[in-house]
Coordinates of N, CA and C in Angstrom, one line a residue:
Chain A
X1 N 143.0 127.2 88.3 CA 143.0 128.5 89.7 C 141.3 128.8 89.6
X2 N 141.2 129.6 90.6 CA 139.6 130.2 91.0 C 139.5 131.1 89.5
X3 N 138.5 130.6 89.8 CA 137.8 131.8 88.1 C 136.6 132.8 89.0
X4 N 136.6 132.9 89.4 CA 135.5 134.4 90.4 C 136.6 135.6 90.4
X5 N 135.8 136.4 90.1 CA 136.3 138.1 89.9 C 136.8 138.3 88.2
X6 N 136.6 137.8 87.9 CA 136.5 137.5 86.3 C 136.7 138.6 86.0
X7 N 135.5 138.9 86.2 CA 135.3 140.5 85.4 C 135.2 141.7 86.2
X8 N 136.0 141.6 87.6 CA 135.5 142.9 88.5 C 135.7 143.7 87.8
X9 N 135.7 145.1 88.2 CA 136.1 146.1 88.3 C 138.1 146.0 88.7
X10 N 138.7 146.9 88.4 CA 141.1 145.8 88.6 C 140.9 147.9 89.3
X11 N 141.5 147.3 90.6 CA 142.4 148.5 91.1 C 143.7 148.0 90.7
X12 N 144.6 149.3 90.2 CA 146.5 148.5 90.4 C 146.9 149.2 90.7
X13 N 147.8 149.3 92.5 CA 148.6 149.9 93.0 C 150.2 149.9 92.7
X14 N 150.9 150.9 92.7 CA 152.7 149.8 93.5 C 152.6 149.5 95.1
X15 N 153.9 148.5 95.4 CA 153.5 148.3 96.7 C 154.3 149.6 97.3
X16 N 153.5 149.5 98.8 CA 154.2 151.5 99.3 C 153.2 152.4 99.4
X17 N 152.4 152.4 97.9 CA 151.1 152.8 97.9 C 149.9 153.1 98.8
X18 N 149.1 153.9 98.9 CA 148.0 153.7 99.8 C 146.9 153.0 98.4
X19 N 146.4 152.0 98.6 CA 144.6 152.6 98.6 C 143.5 152.5 98.2
X20 N 142.3 153.0 97.9 CA 140.9 153.6 98.4 C 140.0 152.3 97.8
X21 N 139.2 151.5 97.9 CA 138.3 150.7 97.7 C 137.6 151.5 98.1
X22 N 136.3 151.7 97.2 CA 134.9 152.5 96.8 C 134.1 151.3 96.7
X23 N 133.2 151.7 98.0 CA 131.5 150.5 97.6 C 130.8 152.1 98.3
X24 N 129.3 151.4 96.7 CA 127.9 152.4 97.9 C 126.7 151.6 97.7
X25 N 125.8 151.2 98.6 CA 125.2 150.7 99.3 C 123.6 151.8 99.0
X26 N 122.4 150.9 98.9 CA 121.2 151.7 99.2 C 120.4 151.4 99.5
X27 N 120.7 150.3 100.8 CA 119.6 150.5 101.9 C 119.6 150.9 102.6
X28 N 118.7 152.9 103.0 CA 119.7 153.7 103.8 C 119.1 153.1 105.3
X29 N 118.3 151.9 105.2 CA 118.0 151.6 107.2 C 120.0 150.7 107.2
X30 N 120.2 150.9 106.7 CA 121.3 150.4 106.8 C 122.1 150.1 107.7
X31 N 122.6 149.3 109.1 CA 123.8 149.8 110.5 C 124.6 149.6 110.5
X32 N 125.0 148.3 109.7 CA 126.5 147.1 109.9 C 126.8 147.2 108.4
X33 N 127.9 147.4 108.4 CA 128.8 147.6 108.0 C 130.3 147.0 107.3
X34 N 130.3 146.0 106.4 CA 132.1 145.4 106.7 C 132.5 145.1 105.0
X35 N 134.1 145.4 105.6 CA 134.7 144.9 104.7 C 135.4 144.3 104.9
X36 N 135.0 142.2 103.2 CA 136.3 141.5 104.0 C 136.5 141.4 102.0
X37 N 138.1 140.5 102.5 CA 139.0 140.6 101.1 C 139.0 138.5 101.3
X38 N 138.6 138.4 99.7 CA 139.2 136.9 99.6 C 140.4 137.3 98.7
X39 N 141.0 135.7 98.8 CA 142.2 135.5 98.5 C 141.6 134.0 97.7
X40 N 142.2 134.1 96.2 CA 142.3 132.6 95.4 C 141.6 131.7 96.4
X41 N 140.7 130.9 95.6 CA 140.4 129.7 96.1 C 139.7 129.6 97.4
X42 N 139.4 130.6 98.4 CA 139.7 130.9 99.8 C 138.1 131.2 100.1
X43 N 137.5 130.9 101.1 CA 136.5 132.0 101.9 C 136.7 134.2 102.3
X44 N 135.4 134.5 102.2 CA 136.3 135.7 102.5 C 136.4 135.7 104.0
X45 N 137.2 136.8 104.0 CA 137.9 136.8 105.5 C 137.4 138.4 105.9
X46 N 137.1 138.4 107.3 CA 136.8 139.6 107.7 C 138.1 140.9 107.7
X47 N 138.0 142.2 107.2 CA 138.5 142.6 107.6 C 138.6 143.7 108.4
X48 N 137.5 144.2 108.8 CA 137.3 145.7 108.9 C 135.9 145.8 109.5
X49 N 134.9 146.5 110.2 CA 133.2 146.6 110.8 C 133.1 148.2 110.7
X50 N 131.7 148.4 110.5 CA 131.7 149.8 111.3 C 129.9 149.5 111.0
X51 N 130.0 150.6 112.7 CA 128.1 150.7 112.2 C 127.5 151.7 112.5
X52 N 127.2 152.7 111.9 CA 126.2 153.5 111.3 C 126.4 154.7 112.8
X53 N 126.3 154.3 113.3 CA 126.6 156.0 114.8 C 128.2 156.2 115.0
X54 N 128.8 155.7 113.7 CA 130.6 156.0 113.4 C 130.6 155.8 112.2
X55 N 132.1 156.9 112.3 CA 132.1 158.1 109.9 C 133.2 157.2 110.3
X56 N 134.0 156.5 110.9 CA 135.4 156.2 110.8 C 135.4 155.5 111.0
X57 N 136.2 154.2 111.3 CA 136.5 153.2 112.6 C 138.3 152.9 111.5
X58 N 139.8 153.2 112.7 CA 140.8 152.1 111.5 C 141.4 151.1 112.8
X59 N 141.3 150.0 112.1 CA 142.3 149.4 112.4 C 144.2 149.4 112.1
X60 N 144.4 147.4 112.0 CA 146.2 147.7 111.5 C 145.8 147.9 110.0
X61 N 146.6 149.3 109.5 CA 147.0 149.7 108.1 C 145.7 149.6 107.5
X62 N 144.2 148.9 107.7 CA 142.9 149.8 107.5 C 142.4 151.1 108.1
X63 N 141.8 151.4 107.3 CA 140.4 152.4 107.8 C 139.7 152.5 107.2
X64 N 138.2 152.4 108.1 CA 136.8 152.1 107.2 C 135.9 153.6 106.9
X65 N 135.5 154.1 106.4 CA 135.1 155.7 106.6 C 133.7 155.5 106.1
X66 N 132.3 155.4 106.4 CA 131.2 155.7 106.1 C 130.6 157.0 105.7
X67 N 130.3 157.2 104.8 CA 128.9 158.3 104.5 C 127.3 157.8 104.6
X68 N 126.9 158.0 105.2 CA 125.6 158.0 105.3 C 124.9 158.8 104.2
X69 N 125.2 160.1 104.5 CA 125.1 161.1 103.6 C 124.1 160.0 102.0
X70 N 125.5 159.9 101.6 CA 125.1 159.7 99.5 C 125.4 158.0 100.1
X71 N 124.8 157.3 100.9 CA 124.9 156.0 101.2 C 126.8 155.5 100.9
X72 N 127.6 155.7 101.1 CA 128.8 155.8 100.7 C 129.4 155.3 101.6
X73 N 130.9 153.8 101.0 CA 131.7 153.3 102.2 C 133.4 153.2 101.2
X74 N 134.1 153.4 101.8 CA 135.9 153.4 101.3 C 135.7 152.9 102.3
X75 N 137.4 151.3 102.8 CA 138.1 150.8 102.5 C 139.3 151.9 102.4
X76 N 140.2 152.1 103.1 CA 142.0 152.7 103.1 C 142.8 151.2 102.8
X77 N 143.7 152.0 102.9 CA 145.1 150.3 102.7 C 145.7 150.6 103.0
X78 N 146.8 151.4 104.3 CA 148.2 152.0 104.2 C 149.0 151.2 104.0
X79 N 150.2 152.2 103.2 CA 151.6 150.9 103.2 C 151.3 149.6 102.1
X80 N 150.3 149.8 100.7 CA 149.7 148.1 100.2 C 150.6 147.3 99.6
X81 N 150.6 146.3 100.5 CA 152.0 144.7 100.2 C 151.1 143.9 99.6
X82 N 151.6 142.8 98.6 CA 151.8 142.3 97.8 C 150.7 141.9 98.2
X83 N 150.2 141.4 99.4 CA 150.3 140.2 100.2 C 148.2 141.0 100.2
X84 N 148.1 142.2 99.6 CA 147.2 142.6 100.1 C 145.9 142.2 99.2
X85 N 146.5 141.2 97.6 CA 145.9 141.3 96.6 C 145.1 140.7 96.5
X86 N 143.6 140.7 96.4 CA 142.4 139.6 96.7 C 141.5 140.3 96.0
X87 N 140.2 140.2 95.7 CA 139.1 140.6 95.9 C 139.0 141.9 97.2
X88 N 137.9 143.0 97.2 CA 137.2 142.8 98.7 C 135.7 143.7 98.3
X89 N 135.3 142.7 99.3 CA 133.8 143.7 98.7 C 133.5 144.2 100.6
X90 N 133.2 144.4 100.3 CA 131.8 145.0 101.7 C 130.6 144.7 101.3
X91 N 130.2 144.7 102.1 CA 128.6 144.1 102.3 C 127.9 145.0 103.7
X92 N 126.6 145.0 104.0 CA 126.1 145.6 105.3 C 124.8 144.7 105.1
X93 N 124.3 145.3 106.5 CA 122.9 144.6 107.2 C 122.3 145.7 107.7
X94 N 121.0 145.3 108.1 CA 120.5 146.2 109.1 C 119.9 144.9 110.0
X95 N 120.1 145.8 111.6 CA 119.2 145.0 112.7 C 118.3 143.5 112.1
X96 N 116.7 144.5 111.8 CA 115.7 143.8 111.5 C 116.1 142.4 110.1
X97 N 116.7 143.0 109.5 CA 117.6 141.9 108.4 C 118.2 140.7 109.0
X98 N 118.7 139.4 108.3 CA 119.5 138.2 109.4 C 120.4 138.3 109.1
X99 N 120.3 138.6 107.5 CA 121.8 137.8 106.4 C 122.5 139.7 105.4
X100 N 124.1 139.7 105.3 CA 123.7 140.5 104.8 C 124.0 140.0 103.4
X101 N 124.0 141.1 102.7 CA 124.1 142.1 101.3 C 125.7 142.2 100.8
X102 N 126.2 141.5 100.4 CA 127.2 141.7 99.7 C 127.1 142.6 98.7
X103 N 128.2 144.5 98.0 CA 128.9 144.2 96.6 C 129.3 143.4 95.0
X104 N 129.1 143.6 94.5 CA 130.0 143.1 94.1 C 131.5 142.9 94.0
X105 N 132.0 144.2 94.8 CA 132.9 143.2 94.8 C 134.6 144.5 94.2
X106 N 135.7 144.3 94.2 CA 136.8 145.2 93.4 C 138.3 144.1 93.9
X107 N 139.0 143.8 92.7 CA 140.0 143.4 92.6 C 141.3 144.5 92.4
X108 N 142.2 143.8 93.8 CA 143.2 145.2 94.4 C 144.1 143.9 93.8
X109 N 145.3 144.4 92.1 CA 146.7 144.6 91.8 C 146.9 144.6 92.8
X110 N 148.4 144.6 93.1 CA 149.5 145.1 93.9 C 151.1 144.5 93.6
X111 N 151.9 145.9 92.8 CA 152.8 146.2 91.3 C 153.8 145.9 92.6
X112 N 154.6 145.3 92.3 CA 156.1 145.5 93.8 C 157.4 146.5 92.4
Chain B
X1 N 139.8 125.2 116.9 CA 138.7 125.8 117.1 C 138.4 126.1 115.9
X2 N 137.2 124.9 114.8 CA 137.2 124.9 113.4 C 136.9 126.2 112.9
X3 N 135.8 126.6 113.3 CA 135.1 127.5 112.4 C 134.3 126.9 111.6
X4 N 133.9 128.0 110.3 CA 132.5 126.7 109.7 C 133.7 126.1 108.6
X5 N 132.6 125.0 109.1 CA 133.0 123.4 107.6 C 132.7 122.8 107.1
X6 N 132.7 122.9 105.8 CA 132.1 122.9 104.8 C 132.4 121.6 104.0
X7 N 131.6 121.0 103.3 CA 132.1 119.7 102.8 C 130.8 119.0 101.8
X8 N 131.1 118.6 100.2 CA 132.8 118.5 100.3 C 133.2 119.7 100.3
X9 N 134.3 119.5 99.5 CA 135.2 120.8 98.9 C 135.3 121.0 97.5
X10 N 134.9 119.8 96.3 CA 134.7 119.6 95.0 C 133.9 119.0 95.5
X11 N 132.9 118.9 93.9 CA 131.9 118.3 93.1 C 131.7 118.8 91.9
X12 N 131.3 117.0 91.2 CA 131.1 116.9 89.9 C 130.1 116.5 89.7
X13 N 128.6 117.2 89.4 CA 127.8 116.3 89.9 C 126.8 115.7 87.2
X14 N 126.4 115.4 87.4 CA 125.3 115.0 86.0 C 124.1 115.8 86.4
X15 N 124.1 116.3 85.0 CA 122.3 117.5 85.0 C 121.3 116.3 86.0
X16 N 120.1 117.1 86.6 CA 119.5 115.8 86.9 C 120.0 115.0 87.7
X17 N 121.1 114.8 88.7 CA 121.6 114.5 89.6 C 121.2 115.0 91.3
X18 N 120.8 115.1 92.4 CA 120.8 115.2 93.4 C 122.5 115.1 94.3
X19 N 122.2 116.1 94.9 CA 123.3 116.6 96.1 C 123.2 117.2 97.1
X20 N 123.5 116.6 98.4 CA 123.4 117.7 99.9 C 125.1 118.7 100.1
X21 N 125.2 119.2 100.1 CA 126.1 119.9 101.2 C 126.2 120.0 102.2
X22 N 127.0 120.1 102.8 CA 126.9 120.4 104.5 C 127.7 120.8 105.0
X23 N 127.4 121.5 106.2 CA 127.5 122.7 106.5 C 127.4 122.8 108.5
X24 N 128.9 123.1 108.9 CA 129.1 123.0 110.3 C 129.7 124.0 111.2
X25 N 129.5 124.3 112.0 CA 129.6 126.2 113.0 C 129.7 125.6 114.2
X26 N 131.1 125.6 114.8 CA 131.3 125.1 116.2 C 131.7 126.3 117.1
X27 N 130.9 127.6 116.8 CA 131.2 129.2 117.5 C 129.7 129.4 117.9
X28 N 128.6 128.2 118.6 CA 127.4 128.6 118.8 C 126.4 128.8 118.2
X29 N 126.6 129.5 116.8 CA 125.8 131.0 116.1 C 124.4 130.6 116.4
X30 N 123.8 131.4 115.8 CA 122.5 131.2 115.7 C 122.2 131.1 114.6
X31 N 122.3 132.1 113.3 CA 122.4 132.4 112.7 C 123.4 131.2 111.3
X32 N 122.7 130.6 110.3 CA 124.0 130.5 109.6 C 123.4 130.7 108.0
X33 N 124.6 131.0 106.5 CA 123.6 130.9 105.5 C 124.3 129.9 104.4
X34 N 123.7 129.9 103.4 CA 123.7 130.2 102.3 C 124.0 130.7 101.7
X35 N 125.3 131.5 100.8 CA 125.9 131.9 99.5 C 126.0 131.0 98.1
X36 N 126.2 131.3 97.1 CA 126.5 131.2 96.1 C 127.4 132.3 95.4
X37 N 128.8 132.6 94.8 CA 128.8 133.4 94.3 C 129.9 132.4 92.4
X38 N 129.1 133.3 91.6 CA 129.9 132.8 90.7 C 130.6 133.8 89.5
X39 N 131.0 133.6 88.4 CA 132.7 134.5 88.4 C 132.3 135.9 88.2
X40 N 132.4 137.0 88.2 CA 132.5 138.7 88.4 C 131.3 139.2 89.4
X41 N 130.7 138.2 89.9 CA 129.2 138.9 90.7 C 130.1 138.3 92.2
X42 N 129.2 138.9 93.0 CA 130.0 138.7 94.6 C 128.4 137.7 95.3
X43 N 128.4 137.8 96.7 CA 127.9 136.7 97.1 C 126.5 136.6 96.7
X44 N 126.2 135.6 96.3 CA 124.5 136.1 96.7 C 123.5 134.8 97.5
X45 N 122.8 135.3 98.3 CA 122.8 134.9 99.4 C 121.4 133.9 98.6
X46 N 121.3 132.2 98.8 CA 120.3 131.3 98.5 C 119.3 131.1 99.6
X47 N 120.0 130.8 101.0 CA 118.8 130.7 101.7 C 119.6 130.7 103.0
X48 N 118.6 131.6 104.4 CA 119.5 131.4 105.7 C 118.4 131.2 106.8
X49 N 119.1 130.2 107.8 CA 118.3 130.3 108.7 C 118.7 131.4 109.6
X50 N 117.9 132.2 110.4 CA 118.6 133.3 111.8 C 118.3 132.1 112.6
X51 N 117.8 131.0 113.3 CA 117.9 130.1 114.4 C 117.3 128.6 114.4
X52 N 118.0 128.2 115.0 CA 116.8 126.9 115.3 C 115.9 126.4 115.1
X53 N 115.7 126.4 114.4 CA 113.7 125.9 113.6 C 113.3 126.1 112.9
X54 N 114.2 127.6 111.7 CA 113.5 128.8 110.8 C 114.4 128.4 109.7
X55 N 113.7 128.1 108.9 CA 115.4 128.6 107.4 C 114.0 129.6 106.4
X56 N 115.0 130.7 105.9 CA 113.6 132.0 105.0 C 115.0 131.7 103.6
X57 N 113.3 132.0 102.8 CA 114.8 132.2 101.6 C 115.7 133.5 101.2
X58 N 116.5 133.6 100.3 CA 117.4 134.2 99.6 C 116.9 135.2 98.9
X59 N 117.8 135.5 97.9 CA 118.0 136.4 96.5 C 117.4 135.4 95.7
X60 N 118.0 134.2 95.3 CA 117.7 133.1 94.5 C 118.2 131.5 95.2
X61 N 116.7 131.4 95.9 CA 116.2 130.1 96.0 C 116.0 128.9 95.5
X62 N 114.7 129.3 93.9 CA 115.2 128.2 93.1 C 115.8 127.5 92.9
X63 N 115.8 126.6 93.3 CA 116.6 124.9 92.0 C 116.9 124.0 93.7
X64 N 117.0 125.4 95.1 CA 118.0 124.6 96.4 C 116.4 124.7 97.3
X65 N 116.5 123.4 98.6 CA 115.9 123.4 99.7 C 117.3 123.4 100.6
X66 N 116.7 124.3 101.9 CA 117.4 123.7 103.4 C 116.9 122.7 104.7
X67 N 118.0 122.7 105.4 CA 118.0 122.2 106.7 C 118.4 122.6 107.8
X68 N 117.5 122.9 108.3 CA 118.6 123.2 109.4 C 118.4 121.7 110.8
X69 N 119.5 121.2 110.8 CA 119.1 120.0 111.4 C 119.8 120.4 112.5
X70 N 119.6 121.0 113.0 CA 120.4 121.5 114.6 C 120.9 122.6 114.9
X71 N 121.6 123.4 115.9 CA 122.3 124.3 115.9 C 123.6 124.3 115.1
X72 N 123.7 123.2 115.3 CA 125.4 123.7 114.2 C 125.5 123.1 112.4
X73 N 124.3 122.5 112.3 CA 124.8 121.7 110.9 C 123.5 123.5 110.1
X74 N 123.9 122.9 108.9 CA 122.5 124.0 107.9 C 123.6 122.8 106.4
X75 N 122.0 122.2 106.0 CA 123.1 121.9 104.7 C 121.7 122.3 103.3
X76 N 122.5 122.4 102.5 CA 121.9 122.9 101.4 C 121.9 121.5 100.4
X77 N 120.5 121.8 99.7 CA 119.9 120.4 98.8 C 120.2 120.9 97.3
X78 N 120.5 120.2 96.2 CA 120.1 120.6 95.4 C 118.9 119.4 94.6
X79 N 118.2 118.9 94.0 CA 117.8 117.6 94.1 C 117.7 117.8 93.0
X80 N 117.8 117.9 91.5 CA 118.4 118.3 90.1 C 119.0 119.2 90.2
X81 N 120.4 118.8 89.1 CA 121.4 120.0 89.5 C 121.4 120.2 87.8
X82 N 121.2 121.4 87.7 CA 121.4 122.4 86.5 C 123.2 122.4 86.3
X83 N 123.1 122.7 84.9 CA 124.1 123.5 84.4 C 124.0 125.4 85.7
X84 N 122.8 126.0 85.2 CA 123.2 127.1 85.7 C 123.4 127.2 87.2
X85 N 123.9 126.2 87.9 CA 123.8 125.7 89.3 C 125.5 125.6 89.4
X86 N 126.3 125.9 88.8 CA 127.3 125.5 88.8 C 128.0 126.9 89.3
X87 N 128.7 127.2 90.6 CA 129.1 127.9 91.6 C 130.0 127.8 92.3
X88 N 130.1 128.9 93.1 CA 130.9 128.6 94.8 C 130.0 128.6 96.1
X89 N 129.9 128.2 96.4 CA 128.8 127.7 97.3 C 129.5 127.8 98.5
X90 N 129.4 129.0 99.6 CA 129.6 129.6 100.6 C 128.4 129.1 101.2
X91 N 128.7 128.1 102.8 CA 128.0 128.5 104.0 C 128.6 129.4 104.5
X92 N 128.0 130.0 105.9 CA 128.8 131.1 107.2 C 127.5 131.0 107.8
X93 N 128.0 131.7 108.9 CA 127.4 131.8 110.1 C 127.7 132.8 111.2
X94 N 127.4 133.4 112.0 CA 126.9 135.0 112.2 C 126.3 134.7 113.7
X95 N 126.4 136.0 115.2 CA 126.0 135.6 116.6 C 125.1 136.2 116.6
X96 N 125.3 138.1 115.2 CA 124.1 138.5 115.6 C 124.6 139.9 114.8
X97 N 124.3 140.9 114.4 CA 123.8 142.0 113.7 C 125.9 142.5 114.1
X98 N 126.8 141.4 113.2 CA 128.1 141.2 113.4 C 129.0 140.6 112.5
X99 N 130.2 140.3 112.3 CA 130.8 139.6 110.9 C 130.1 138.2 111.4
X100 N 130.1 138.1 109.5 CA 129.5 136.7 109.4 C 131.1 136.0 108.9
X101 N 131.0 134.7 109.6 CA 132.6 133.5 109.2 C 132.1 132.8 108.5
X102 N 132.7 132.5 107.3 CA 132.6 131.6 106.3 C 133.5 130.4 106.3
X103 N 132.7 129.1 105.3 CA 133.2 128.5 105.2 C 135.0 128.6 104.0
X104 N 135.5 127.3 103.2 CA 136.2 127.7 102.5 C 136.0 127.8 100.8
X105 N 134.5 126.4 101.5 CA 133.9 127.0 100.1 C 133.5 125.7 99.4
X106 N 132.4 125.0 98.5 CA 132.1 124.2 98.0 C 132.0 124.5 96.0
X107 N 133.5 124.3 95.3 CA 133.0 124.5 94.3 C 132.1 122.9 93.2
X108 N 131.9 123.7 93.4 CA 130.7 122.5 92.0 C 130.3 122.9 90.6
X109 N 130.6 121.8 89.9 CA 129.8 121.1 88.3 C 129.2 121.0 87.4
X110 N 128.3 121.8 87.1 CA 127.4 120.5 87.2 C 127.5 120.5 85.5
X111 N 128.0 119.3 84.9 CA 127.6 119.6 83.2 C 126.7 118.5 82.6

């Protein structure tokens, strides 16, 4: 099996609970932020994104919050399901920089 | 619509051997990227190509070379593989300052 994420911080929640995954970034010029989900053996998959002119954006069961003052990003997952178990990465970029810079990731484990 | 396709999916190399990882995207994106992912770490940028005909170094370029063959294809070459290059390699593409789409990865082991 895939050994990616062996030493990542882990968040363990009960099925049906809400999950909050946090991320700090350092580049004050970043204007685009994104959350990815990565399941074992697969590439990262887009979950939700937000631009710096917003502080909150909602999707289906997911919400991203952006606090530019303290350079903090969070992902909230409502009614967490076993299928949400994965490693979650935040990433950011700015208009002048062409590549996404990734955070180190958090493993979410959902207990049935 | 295939998105981003990487080949091969798995590879084992001996130290000193060379190989090229292939990546192709069918979304007409200008920008393409190569990342590596080691256990316990996030994705680190090796090289990127902002547009056809240009390439730039990322965070960890040493030991690698790239070629943007055309708008669709971006290859990564290891000239002399080392055990430290054992990793999972991901190719990605982007259409602008938006989400990046990733391939399924190439799992490389150097012995």
